[in-house]
Coordinates of C-alpha atoms in Angstrom, one line a residue:
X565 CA 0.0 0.0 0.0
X566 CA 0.7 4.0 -0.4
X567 CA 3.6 2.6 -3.1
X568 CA 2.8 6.2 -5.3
X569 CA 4.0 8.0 -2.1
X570 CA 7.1 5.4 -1.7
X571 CA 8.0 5.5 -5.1
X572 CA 8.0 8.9 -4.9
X573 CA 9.9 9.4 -1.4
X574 CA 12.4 7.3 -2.8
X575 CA 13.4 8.9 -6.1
X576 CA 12.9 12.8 -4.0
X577 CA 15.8 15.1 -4.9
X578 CA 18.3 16.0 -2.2
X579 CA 19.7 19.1 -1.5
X580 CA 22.0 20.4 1.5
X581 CA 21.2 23.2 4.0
X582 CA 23.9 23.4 5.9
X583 CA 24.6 20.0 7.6
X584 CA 21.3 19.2 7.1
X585 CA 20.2 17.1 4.2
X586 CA 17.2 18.0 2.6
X587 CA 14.5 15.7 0.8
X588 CA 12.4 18.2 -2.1
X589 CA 8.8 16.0 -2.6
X590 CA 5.5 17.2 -3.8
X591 CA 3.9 16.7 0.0
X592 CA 6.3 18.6 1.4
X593 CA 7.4 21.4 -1.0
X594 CA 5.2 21.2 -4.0
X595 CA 8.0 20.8 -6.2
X596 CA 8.1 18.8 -8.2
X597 CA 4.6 19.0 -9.0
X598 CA 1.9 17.4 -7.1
X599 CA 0.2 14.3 -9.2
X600 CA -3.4 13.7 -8.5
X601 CA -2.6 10.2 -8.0
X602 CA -0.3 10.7 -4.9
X603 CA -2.7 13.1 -3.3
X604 CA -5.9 10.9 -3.9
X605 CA -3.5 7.8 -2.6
X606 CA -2.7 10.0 0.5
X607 CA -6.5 11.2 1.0
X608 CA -7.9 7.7 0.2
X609 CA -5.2 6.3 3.2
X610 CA -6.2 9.0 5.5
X611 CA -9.8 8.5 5.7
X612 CA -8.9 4.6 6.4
X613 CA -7.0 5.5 9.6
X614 CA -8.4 8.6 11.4
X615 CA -11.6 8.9 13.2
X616 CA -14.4 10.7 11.3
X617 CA -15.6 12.3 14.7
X618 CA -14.8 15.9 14.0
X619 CA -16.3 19.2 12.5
X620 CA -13.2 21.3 11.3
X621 CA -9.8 20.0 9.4
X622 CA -7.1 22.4 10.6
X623 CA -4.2 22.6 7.8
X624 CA -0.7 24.0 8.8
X625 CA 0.3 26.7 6.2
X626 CA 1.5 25.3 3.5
X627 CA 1.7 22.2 2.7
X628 CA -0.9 21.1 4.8
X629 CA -3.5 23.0 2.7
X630 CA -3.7 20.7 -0.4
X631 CA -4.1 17.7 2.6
X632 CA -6.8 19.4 3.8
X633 CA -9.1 20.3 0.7
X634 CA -8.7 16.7 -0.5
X635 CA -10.3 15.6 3.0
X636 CA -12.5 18.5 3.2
X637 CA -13.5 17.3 -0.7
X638 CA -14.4 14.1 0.4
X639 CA -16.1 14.6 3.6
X640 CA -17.8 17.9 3.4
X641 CA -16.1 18.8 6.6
X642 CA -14.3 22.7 6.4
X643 CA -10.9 23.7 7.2
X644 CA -8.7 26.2 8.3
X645 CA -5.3 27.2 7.6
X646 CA -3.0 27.8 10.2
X647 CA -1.3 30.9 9.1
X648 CA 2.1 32.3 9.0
X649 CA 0.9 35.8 9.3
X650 CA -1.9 37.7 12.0
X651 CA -4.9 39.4 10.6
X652 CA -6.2 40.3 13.6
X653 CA -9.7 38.4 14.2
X654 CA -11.0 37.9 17.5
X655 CA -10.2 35.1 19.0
X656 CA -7.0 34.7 17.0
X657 CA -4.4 32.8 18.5
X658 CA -0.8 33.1 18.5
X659 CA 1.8 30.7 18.8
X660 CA 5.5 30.3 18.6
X661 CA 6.6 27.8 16.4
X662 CA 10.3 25.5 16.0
X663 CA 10.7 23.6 13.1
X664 CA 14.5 21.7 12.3
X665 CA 15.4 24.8 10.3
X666 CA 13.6 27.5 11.2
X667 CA 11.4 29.8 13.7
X668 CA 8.8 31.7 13.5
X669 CA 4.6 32.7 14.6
X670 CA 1.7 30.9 13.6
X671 CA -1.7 32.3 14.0
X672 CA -4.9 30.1 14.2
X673 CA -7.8 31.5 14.0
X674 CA -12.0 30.2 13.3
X675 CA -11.0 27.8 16.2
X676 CA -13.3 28.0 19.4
X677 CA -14.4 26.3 22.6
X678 CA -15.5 22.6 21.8
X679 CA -14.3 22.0 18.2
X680 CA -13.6 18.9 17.0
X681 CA -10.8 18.8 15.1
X682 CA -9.0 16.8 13.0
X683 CA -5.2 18.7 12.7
X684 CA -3.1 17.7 8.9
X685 CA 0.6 18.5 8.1
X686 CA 3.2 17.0 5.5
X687 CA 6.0 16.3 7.7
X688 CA 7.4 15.9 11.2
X689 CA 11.1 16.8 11.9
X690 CA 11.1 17.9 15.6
X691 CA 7.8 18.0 16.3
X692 CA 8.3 21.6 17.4
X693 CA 5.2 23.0 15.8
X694 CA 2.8 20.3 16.8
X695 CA 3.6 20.7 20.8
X696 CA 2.9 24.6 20.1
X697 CA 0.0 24.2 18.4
X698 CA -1.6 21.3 20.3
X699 CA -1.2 22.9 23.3
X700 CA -2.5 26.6 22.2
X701 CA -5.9 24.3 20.9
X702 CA -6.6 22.3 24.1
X703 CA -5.9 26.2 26.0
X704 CA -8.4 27.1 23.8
X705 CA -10.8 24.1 24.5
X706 CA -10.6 22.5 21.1
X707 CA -11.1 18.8 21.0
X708 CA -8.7 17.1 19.0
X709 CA -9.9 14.3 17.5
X710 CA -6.6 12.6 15.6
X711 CA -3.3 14.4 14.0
X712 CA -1.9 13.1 10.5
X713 CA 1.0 14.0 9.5
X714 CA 2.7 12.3 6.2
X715 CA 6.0 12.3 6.2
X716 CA 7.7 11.5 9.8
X717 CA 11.8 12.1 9.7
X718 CA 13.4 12.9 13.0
X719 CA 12.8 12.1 16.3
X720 CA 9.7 14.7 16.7
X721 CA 7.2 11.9 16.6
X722 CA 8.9 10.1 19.6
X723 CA 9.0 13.5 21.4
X724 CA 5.7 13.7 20.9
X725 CA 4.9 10.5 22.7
X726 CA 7.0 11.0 25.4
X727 CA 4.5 13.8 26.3
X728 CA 1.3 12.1 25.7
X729 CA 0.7 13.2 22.4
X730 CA -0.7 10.7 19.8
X731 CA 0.4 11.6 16.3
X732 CA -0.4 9.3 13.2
X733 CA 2.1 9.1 10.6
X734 CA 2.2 7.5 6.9
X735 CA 5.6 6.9 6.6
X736 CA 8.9 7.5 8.0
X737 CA 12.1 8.3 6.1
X738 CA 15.8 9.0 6.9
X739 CA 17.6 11.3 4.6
X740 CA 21.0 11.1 3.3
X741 CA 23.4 12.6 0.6
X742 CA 22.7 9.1 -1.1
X743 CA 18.9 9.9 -1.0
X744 CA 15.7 8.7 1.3
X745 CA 15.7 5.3 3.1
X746 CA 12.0 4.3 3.7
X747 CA 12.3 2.8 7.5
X748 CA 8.5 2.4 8.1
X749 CA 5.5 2.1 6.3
X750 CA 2.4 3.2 9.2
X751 CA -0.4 0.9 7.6

């Protein structure tokens, strides 16, 4: 199963930033471009693991958007995108955000009291903007009903665990100059 999104993983251009290597994939960077196929795949997958109990998809800016209108496509349910820039709204919320490579805000807003969410991202490094933003929704008295995230690399999904956070992942990949290693397959 999911072998358009390992097939694709595995033949991913590589760059360097740094002493970090970096993997360039449709899911994560929208380069190169993003086949139908892979994302139906992805969507089809998703809605076979996560529980349909909630009322808004949240979608971390940007990657996380074309996630979240193929769910929201097939299941009616609206989403949000969690934003890299204020506008201001009541009720907006701000968080502080960590990824492997960079910092910066985030800004959630169209989120109150009692939603049921169902949170989306493309990958997890650190796991640094999960633990901001799941703990600025359950301030807020959202009710998260799963996280997906797609791509897992790094040891951000175990930090997440160690806290008590449940994250569900598709796959998880290690990245070298030689390319990226599938270790995992989350079926």
């Amino acid at each position: 199963m999911l072998k358009i999104l390992r097939e694709s993983l595995l033949n991913a251009p590589i760059v360097r930033r740094g002493d970090y290597y970096y993997f360039i994939h449709p899911i994560s960077d929208g380069v190169p471009q993003l086949e139908p196929e892979l994302l139906e795949e992805i969507t089809e997958h998703i809605l076979g693991i996560i529980s349909k109990d909630f009322d808004k998809i949240l979608a971390i800016e940007a990657m996380g958007i074309p996630l979240a209108t193929a769910i929201s496509m097939k299941t009616g349910i609206p989403f949000t995108i969690i934003r890299k820039r204020p506008y201001g709204l009541e009720g907006e919320i701000r968080l502080s955000q960590e990824t492997g490579y960079s910092k910066g805000e985030l800004y959630v807003n169209d989120v109150r009291k009692g939603d049921r969410v169902l949170i989306v991202d493309d990958v997890i490094s650190t796991g640094g903007t999960l633990i901001s933003l799941i703990k600025a929704l359950e301030d807020t008295g959202a009710i998260i009903t799963d996280t997906i995230v797609i791509i897992e690399r790094g040891d951000g999904l175990s930090r997440l665990k160690d806290i008590g956070i449940d994250i569900k992942t598709l796959v998880r990949i290690d990245v070298t100059e030689k390319g990226v290693t599938i270790e995992d397959t989350h079926e």
